[in-house]
Coordinates of N, CA, C and O and ligand atoms in Angstrom, one line a residue:
M475 N 8.4 -1.1 -3.9 CA 7.3 -0.2 -3.9 C 5.9 -0.6 -4.1 O 5.8 -1.2 -5.2
S476 N 5.2 -0.4 -3.3 CA 3.7 -0.8 -3.5 C 2.5 0.1 -3.8 O 1.3 -0.2 -3.6
I477 N 2.9 1.5 -3.9 CA 2.0 2.3 -4.4 C 2.6 2.5 -5.8 O 3.3 3.2 -6.3
E478 N 1.5 2.2 -6.6 CA 1.9 2.3 -8.1 C 0.9 3.1 -8.8 O -0.2 3.5 -8.5
R479 N 1.4 3.8 -10.0 CA 0.5 4.9 -10.5 C -0.1 4.0 -11.7 O 1.0 3.5 -12.3
E480 N -1.4 4.2 -12.1 CA -1.5 3.7 -13.1 C -2.9 4.3 -13.9 O -3.6 4.7 -13.2
G481 N -2.8 5.0 -15.0 CA -4.1 5.7 -15.3 C -4.1 6.9 -14.9 O -5.2 7.4 -14.9
G482 N -3.2 7.4 -14.3 CA -3.4 8.7 -13.6 C -3.6 8.5 -12.2 O -3.9 9.7 -11.5
M483 N -4.0 7.5 -11.9 CA -4.4 7.0 -10.3 C -3.3 6.4 -9.7 O -2.5 5.6 -10.3
Y484 N -3.3 6.6 -8.2 CA -2.5 5.4 -7.5 C -3.4 4.4 -6.9 O -4.6 4.5 -6.4
Y485 N -2.7 3.4 -6.8 CA -3.3 2.0 -6.2 C -2.3 1.6 -5.2 O -1.1 1.6 -5.2
L486 N -2.9 0.9 -4.3 CA -1.8 0.3 -3.1 C -1.6 -1.3 -3.2 O -3.0 -1.6 -3.7
Y487 N -0.7 -2.0 -3.3 CA -0.6 -3.1 -3.6 C 0.0 -3.7 -2.2 O 1.1 -3.1 -1.6
C488 N -0.3 -4.8 -1.8 CA 0.0 -5.7 -0.9 C 1.3 -6.5 -1.7 O 1.4 -7.0 -2.5
D489 N 2.5 -6.4 -0.8 CA 3.8 -7.1 -1.4 C 3.8 -8.3 -1.1 O 4.6 -9.4 -1.5
I490 N 2.6 -8.9 -0.2 CA 3.0 -10.3 0.3 C 2.0 -10.9 -0.7 O 2.1 -12.0 -1.4
C491 N 0.5 -10.7 -0.6 CA -0.5 -11.6 -1.5 C -0.6 -10.7 -2.7 O -1.5 -11.4 -3.7
G492 N 0.0 -9.6 -3.2 CA -0.1 -8.8 -4.4 C -1.5 -8.2 -4.8 O -1.9 -8.0 -5.8
E493 N -2.0 -8.0 -3.8 CA -3.7 -7.8 -4.0 C -3.7 -6.3 -3.9 O -2.9 -5.5 -3.2
K494 N -4.5 -5.8 -4.9 CA -4.6 -4.4 -5.0 C -6.0 -3.9 -4.3 O -6.9 -4.7 -4.3
T495 N -6.0 -2.8 -3.6 CA -7.1 -2.2 -3.2 C -8.1 -1.7 -3.9 O -7.7 -1.3 -4.9
L496 N -9.5 -2.2 -3.6 CA -10.5 -1.3 -4.5 C -10.3 0.2 -4.7 O -10.7 0.7 -5.6
E497 N -9.6 0.6 -3.5 CA -9.7 2.2 -3.7 C -8.8 2.8 -4.7 O -7.6 2.0 -4.7
S498 N -8.7 3.9 -5.4 CA -7.9 4.4 -5.9 C -7.7 5.9 -5.5 O -8.6 6.5 -5.1
F499 N -6.8 6.5 -5.7 CA -6.2 7.7 -5.3 C -5.9 8.5 -6.2 O -4.8 8.3 -7.2
F500 N -6.2 9.9 -6.3 CA -5.7 10.8 -7.0 C -4.5 11.5 -6.9 O -3.3 11.9 -7.4
D501 N -4.0 11.4 -5.5 CA -3.0 12.0 -5.0 C -2.3 10.7 -4.0 O -2.6 9.9 -3.5
F502 N -0.8 10.8 -4.3 CA 0.1 10.1 -3.7 C 0.0 10.0 -2.0 O -0.4 9.1 -1.3
Y503 N -0.3 11.4 -1.6 CA -0.6 11.6 -0.4 C -1.7 10.8 0.6 O -1.7 10.3 1.2
D504 N -2.8 10.8 -0.5 CA -4.1 10.1 -0.2 C -3.9 8.9 0.3 O -4.3 8.1 1.2
A505 N -3.1 8.1 -0.9 CA -2.9 6.7 -0.6 C -1.9 6.2 0.7 O -2.5 5.3 1.2
V506 N -1.1 7.2 0.9 CA -0.4 6.8 2.0 C -1.2 7.1 3.4 O -1.1 6.0 4.3
Q507 N -1.8 8.0 3.5 CA -3.0 8.2 4.3 C -4.1 7.1 4.8 O -4.0 6.4 5.6
H508 N -4.6 6.6 3.5 CA -5.2 5.4 3.6 C -4.7 4.1 4.1 O -5.1 3.4 5.1
K509 N -3.5 4.0 3.9 CA -2.5 2.9 4.1 C -2.6 2.9 5.7 O -2.6 2.1 6.5
K510 N -2.1 4.1 6.3 CA -1.9 4.2 7.7 C -3.5 3.9 8.5 O -3.5 3.3 9.4
Q511 N -4.4 4.5 7.7 CA -5.7 4.1 8.5 C -6.4 3.0 8.3 O -6.8 2.3 9.3
E512 N -5.7 2.2 7.5 CA -6.3 0.9 7.2 C -5.4 -0.2 8.0 O -5.8 -1.4 7.8
G513 N -4.3 0.3 8.5 CA -3.8 -0.6 9.3 C -2.7 -1.5 8.3 O -2.0 -2.6 8.9
W514 N -2.2 -0.8 7.4 CA -1.2 -1.4 6.6 C 0.3 -1.1 7.2 O 0.6 -0.3 8.2
R515 N 1.1 -1.9 6.7 CA 2.5 -1.9 7.6 C 3.5 -1.9 6.6 O 3.4 -2.6 5.8
S516 N 4.6 -1.0 7.0 CA 5.7 -1.2 6.2 C 6.8 -1.7 6.9 O 7.2 -1.6 8.2
Q517 N 7.2 -2.9 6.2 CA 8.6 -3.6 6.8 C 9.8 -3.7 6.0 O 9.5 -3.5 4.7
K518 N 11.0 -3.7 6.4 CA 12.2 -3.8 5.7 C 12.3 -5.2 5.4 O 12.4 -5.9 6.3
N519 N 12.8 -5.8 4.4 CA 13.0 -7.2 3.8 C 13.7 -7.0 2.8 O 13.9 -6.4 1.5
Q520 N 15.3 -7.3 3.4 CA 16.4 -7.4 2.5 C 16.8 -6.1 1.9 O 17.0 -6.2 0.8
G521 N 16.8 -5.4 3.0 CA 16.7 -3.9 2.3 C 15.8 -2.9 1.6 O 16.1 -2.0 1.2
E522 N 14.7 -3.8 1.3 CA 13.8 -3.0 0.5 C 12.6 -2.9 1.5 O 12.2 -3.8 2.2
W523 N 11.8 -1.9 1.3 CA 10.4 -1.7 2.1 C 9.4 -2.7 1.2 O 9.5 -2.3 0.2
E524 N 8.7 -3.2 2.3 CA 7.6 -3.8 1.2 C 6.4 -3.2 2.2 O 6.4 -3.0 3.6
D525 N 5.2 -3.1 1.8 CA 3.8 -2.8 2.8 C 3.2 -4.1 2.7 O 2.7 -4.7 1.6
V526 N 2.6 -4.3 3.8 CA 1.9 -5.5 4.1 C 0.3 -5.4 4.5 O 0.3 -4.4 5.4
C527 N -0.8 -5.6 3.8 CA -2.1 -5.3 3.9 C -2.5 -6.0 5.6 O -1.7 -7.0 5.9
P528 N -3.4 -5.7 6.1 CA -3.8 -6.1 7.6 C -3.9 -7.6 7.5 O -3.9 -8.2 8.4
E529 N -4.4 -8.1 6.4 CA -4.6 -9.7 6.3 C -3.2 -10.4 6.2 O -3.6 -11.7 6.7
C530 N -2.4 -9.8 5.7 CA -0.9 -10.7 5.5 C -0.2 -10.5 7.1 O 0.7 -11.2 7.3
Q531 N -0.7 -9.6 7.8 CA 0.2 -9.2 9.0 C 0.1 -10.4 10.0 O -1.2 -10.9 10.4
E532 N 1.2 -10.9 10.6 CA 1.1 -11.9 11.6 C 0.4 -11.5 12.9 O 1.0 -10.0 13.2
V533 N -0.5 -11.8 13.5 CA -0.9 -11.1 14.9 C -0.4 -11.6 15.8 O -0.1 -12.7 16.1
Ligands
LIG1434 ZN1 -1.8 -9.1 1.8

């Protein structure tokens, strides 16, 4: 799970590089929207969903 709650805010984490986005979100839904807009990708790995930031995606 790579949308994490921290201090009442939501943050996005990349499951590959572990990097946290600078943006934080009040709303879980906003975090999901941001993920889509920025080109993050969800992929299934060994039965678990992981989120991959644009920089870690193979082109
Ligand atoms: Zn990454």
